[in-house]
PDB file of C-alpha atoms in Angstrom:
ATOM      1  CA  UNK A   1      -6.765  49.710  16.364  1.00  0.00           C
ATOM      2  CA  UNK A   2      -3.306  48.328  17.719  1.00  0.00           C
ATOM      3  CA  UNK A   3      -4.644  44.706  18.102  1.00  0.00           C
ATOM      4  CA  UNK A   4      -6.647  45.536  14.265  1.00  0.00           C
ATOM      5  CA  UNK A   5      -2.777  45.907  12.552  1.00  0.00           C
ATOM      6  CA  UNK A   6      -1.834  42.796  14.690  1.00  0.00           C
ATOM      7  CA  UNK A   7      -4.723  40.269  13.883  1.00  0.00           C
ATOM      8  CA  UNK A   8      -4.457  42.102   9.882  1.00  0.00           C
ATOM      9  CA  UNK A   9      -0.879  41.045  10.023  1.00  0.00           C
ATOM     10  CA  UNK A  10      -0.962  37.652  11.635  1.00  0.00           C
ATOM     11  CA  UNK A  11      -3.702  36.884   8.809  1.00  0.00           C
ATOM     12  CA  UNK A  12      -1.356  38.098   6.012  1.00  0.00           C
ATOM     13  CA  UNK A  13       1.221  36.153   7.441  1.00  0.00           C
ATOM     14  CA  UNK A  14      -1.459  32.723   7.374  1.00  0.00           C
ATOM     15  CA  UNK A  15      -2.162  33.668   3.813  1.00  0.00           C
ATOM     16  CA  UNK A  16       1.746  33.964   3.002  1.00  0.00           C
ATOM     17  CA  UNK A  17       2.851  30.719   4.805  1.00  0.00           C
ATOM     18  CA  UNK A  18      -0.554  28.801   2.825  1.00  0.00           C
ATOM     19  CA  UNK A  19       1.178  30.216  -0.691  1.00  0.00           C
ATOM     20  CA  UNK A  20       5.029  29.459   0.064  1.00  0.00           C
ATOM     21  CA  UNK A  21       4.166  25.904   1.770  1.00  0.00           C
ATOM     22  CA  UNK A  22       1.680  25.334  -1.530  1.00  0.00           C
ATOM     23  CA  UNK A  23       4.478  26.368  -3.798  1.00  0.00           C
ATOM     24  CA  UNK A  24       7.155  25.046  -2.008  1.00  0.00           C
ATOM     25  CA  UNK A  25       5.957  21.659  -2.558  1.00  0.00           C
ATOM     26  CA  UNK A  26       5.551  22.080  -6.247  1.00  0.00           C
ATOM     27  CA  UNK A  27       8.975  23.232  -6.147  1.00  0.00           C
ATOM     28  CA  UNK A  28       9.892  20.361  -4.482  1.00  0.00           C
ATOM     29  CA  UNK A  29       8.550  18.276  -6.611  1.00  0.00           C
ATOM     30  CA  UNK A  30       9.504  19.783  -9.703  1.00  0.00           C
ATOM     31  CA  UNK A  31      13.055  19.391  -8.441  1.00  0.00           C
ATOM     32  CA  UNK A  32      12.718  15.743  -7.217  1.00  0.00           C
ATOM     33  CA  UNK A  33      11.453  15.532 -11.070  1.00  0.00           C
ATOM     34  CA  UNK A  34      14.301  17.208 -12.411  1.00  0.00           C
ATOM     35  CA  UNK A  35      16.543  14.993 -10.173  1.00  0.00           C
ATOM     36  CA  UNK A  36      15.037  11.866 -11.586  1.00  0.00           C
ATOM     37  CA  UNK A  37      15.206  12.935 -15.287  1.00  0.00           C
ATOM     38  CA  UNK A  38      18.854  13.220 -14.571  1.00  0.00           C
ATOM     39  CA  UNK A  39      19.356   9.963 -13.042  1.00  0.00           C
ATOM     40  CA  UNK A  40      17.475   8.667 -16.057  1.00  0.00           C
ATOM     41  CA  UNK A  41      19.949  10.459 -18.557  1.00  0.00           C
ATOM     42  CA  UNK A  42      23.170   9.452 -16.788  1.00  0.00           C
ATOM     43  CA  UNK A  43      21.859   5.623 -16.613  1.00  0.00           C
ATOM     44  CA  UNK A  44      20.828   5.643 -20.222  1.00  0.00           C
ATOM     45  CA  UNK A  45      24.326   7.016 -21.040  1.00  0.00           C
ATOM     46  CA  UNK A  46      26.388   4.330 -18.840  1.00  0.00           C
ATOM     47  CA  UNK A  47      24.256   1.493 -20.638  1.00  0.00           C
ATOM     48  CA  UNK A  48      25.120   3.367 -23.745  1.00  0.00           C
ATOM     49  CA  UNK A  49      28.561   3.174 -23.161  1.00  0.00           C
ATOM     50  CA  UNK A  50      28.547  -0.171 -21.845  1.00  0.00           C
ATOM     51  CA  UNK A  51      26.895  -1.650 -25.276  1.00  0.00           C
ATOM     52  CA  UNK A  52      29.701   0.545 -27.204  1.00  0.00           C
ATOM     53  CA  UNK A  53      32.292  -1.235 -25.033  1.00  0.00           C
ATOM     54  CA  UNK A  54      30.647  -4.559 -25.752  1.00  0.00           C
ATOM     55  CA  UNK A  55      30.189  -3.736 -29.024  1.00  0.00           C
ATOM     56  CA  UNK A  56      33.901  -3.073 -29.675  1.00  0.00           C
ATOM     57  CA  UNK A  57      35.238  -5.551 -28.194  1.00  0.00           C
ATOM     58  CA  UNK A  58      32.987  -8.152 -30.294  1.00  0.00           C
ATOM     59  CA  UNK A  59      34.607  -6.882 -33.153  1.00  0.00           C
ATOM     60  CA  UNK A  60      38.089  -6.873 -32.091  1.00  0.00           C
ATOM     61  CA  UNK A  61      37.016 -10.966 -30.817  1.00  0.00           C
ATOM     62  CA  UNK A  62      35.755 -11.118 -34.549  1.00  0.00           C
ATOM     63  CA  UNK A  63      38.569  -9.780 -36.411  1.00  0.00           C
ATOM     64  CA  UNK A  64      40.881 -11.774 -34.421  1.00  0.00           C
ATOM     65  CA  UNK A  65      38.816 -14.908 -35.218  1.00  0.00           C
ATOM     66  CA  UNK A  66      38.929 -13.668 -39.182  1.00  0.00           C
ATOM     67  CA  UNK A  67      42.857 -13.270 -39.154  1.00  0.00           C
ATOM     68  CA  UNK A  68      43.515 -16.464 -37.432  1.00  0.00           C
ATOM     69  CA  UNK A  69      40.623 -18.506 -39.592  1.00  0.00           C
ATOM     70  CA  UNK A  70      42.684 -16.589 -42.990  1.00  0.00           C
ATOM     71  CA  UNK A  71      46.253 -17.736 -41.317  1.00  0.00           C
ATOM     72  CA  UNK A  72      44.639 -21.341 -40.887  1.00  0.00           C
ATOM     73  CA  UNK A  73      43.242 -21.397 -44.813  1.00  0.00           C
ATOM     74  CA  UNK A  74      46.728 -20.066 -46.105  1.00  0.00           C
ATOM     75  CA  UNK A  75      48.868 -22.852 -43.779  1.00  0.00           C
ATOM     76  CA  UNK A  76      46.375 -25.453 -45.599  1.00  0.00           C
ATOM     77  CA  UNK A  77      46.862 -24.373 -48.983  1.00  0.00           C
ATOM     78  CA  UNK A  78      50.191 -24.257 -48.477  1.00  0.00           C
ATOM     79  CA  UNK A  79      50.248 -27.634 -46.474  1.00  0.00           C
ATOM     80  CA  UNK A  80      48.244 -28.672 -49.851  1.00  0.00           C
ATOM     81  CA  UNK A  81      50.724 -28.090 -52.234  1.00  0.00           C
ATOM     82  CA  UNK A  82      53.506 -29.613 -50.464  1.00  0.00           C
ATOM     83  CA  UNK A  83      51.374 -32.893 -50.449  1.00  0.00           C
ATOM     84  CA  UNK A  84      50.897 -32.430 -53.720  1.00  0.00           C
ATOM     85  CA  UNK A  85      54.624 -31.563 -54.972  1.00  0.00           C
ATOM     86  CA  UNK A  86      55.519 -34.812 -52.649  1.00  0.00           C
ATOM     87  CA  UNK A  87      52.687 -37.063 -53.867  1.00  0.00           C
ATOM     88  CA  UNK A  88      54.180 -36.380 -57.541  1.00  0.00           C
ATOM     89  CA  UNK A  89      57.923 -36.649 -56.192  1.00  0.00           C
ATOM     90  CA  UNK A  90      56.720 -40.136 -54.640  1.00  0.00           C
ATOM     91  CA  UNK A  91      54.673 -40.932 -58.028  1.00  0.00           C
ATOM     92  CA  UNK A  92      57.927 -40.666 -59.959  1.00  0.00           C
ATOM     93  CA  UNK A  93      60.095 -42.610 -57.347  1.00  0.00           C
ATOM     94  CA  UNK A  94      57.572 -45.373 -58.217  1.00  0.00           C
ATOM     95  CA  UNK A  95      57.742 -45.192 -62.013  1.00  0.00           C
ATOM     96  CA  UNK A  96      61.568 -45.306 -61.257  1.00  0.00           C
ATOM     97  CA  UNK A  97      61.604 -48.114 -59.055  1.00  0.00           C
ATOM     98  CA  UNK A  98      58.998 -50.428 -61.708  1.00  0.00           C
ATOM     99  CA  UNK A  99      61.218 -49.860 -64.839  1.00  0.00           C
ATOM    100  CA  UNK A 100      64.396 -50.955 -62.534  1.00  0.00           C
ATOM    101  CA  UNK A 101      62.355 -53.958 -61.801  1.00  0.00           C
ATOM    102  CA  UNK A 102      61.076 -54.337 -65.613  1.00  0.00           C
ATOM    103  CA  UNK A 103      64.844 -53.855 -66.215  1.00  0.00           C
ATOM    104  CA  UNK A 104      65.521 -56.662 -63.885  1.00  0.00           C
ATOM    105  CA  UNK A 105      63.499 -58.847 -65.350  1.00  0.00           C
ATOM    106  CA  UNK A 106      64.654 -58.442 -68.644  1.00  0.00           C
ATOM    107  CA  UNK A 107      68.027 -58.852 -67.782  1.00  0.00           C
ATOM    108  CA  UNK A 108      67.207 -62.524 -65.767  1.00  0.00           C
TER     109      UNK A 108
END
């Protein structure tokens, strides 16, 4: 009977090491899962982040390119109307300069 409890408990102890090795491989792999899922989440968030980065800084480059391209049109339109002013300064000069010579002719 002695040697009946042993051989009834070394079986029940076979039968409990079968289940927890059996379940403590789905557990383990269950938990590698988790483990990857969360790797997966915390890349997908750093690329996230990365595009938002590049993201904003191509529309800082852009707004800087749209301030200095407006700063560029403004110094041309005002470059344009100096010409312009000039051009009719240096128009009348002329005018000036062929009636002194029409004068001058008259006169000799």
């Amino acid at each position: 009977m002695e040697n009946g409890l042993i051989i009834l408990g070394l079986i029940g102890l076979l039968f409990l090491s079968m289940y927890g090795y059996a379940y403590g491989t789905v557990a383990l792999e269950k938990m590698r899962l988790k483990k990857q899922e969360q790797e997966l989440e915390r890349i997908a968030a750093i690329k996230h982040e990365e595009r938002l980065q590049r993201q904003k800084a191509r529309d800082e480059k852009l707004a800087k390119l749209k301030k200095r391209s407006d700063e560029i049109r403004l110094e041309l339109n005002r470059l344009e109307k100096v010409n312009t002013q000039n051009a009719t300064k240096d128009q009348m000069k002329v005018e000036k300069m062929k009636k002194r010579i029409e004068e001058q002719q008259k006169a000799s």
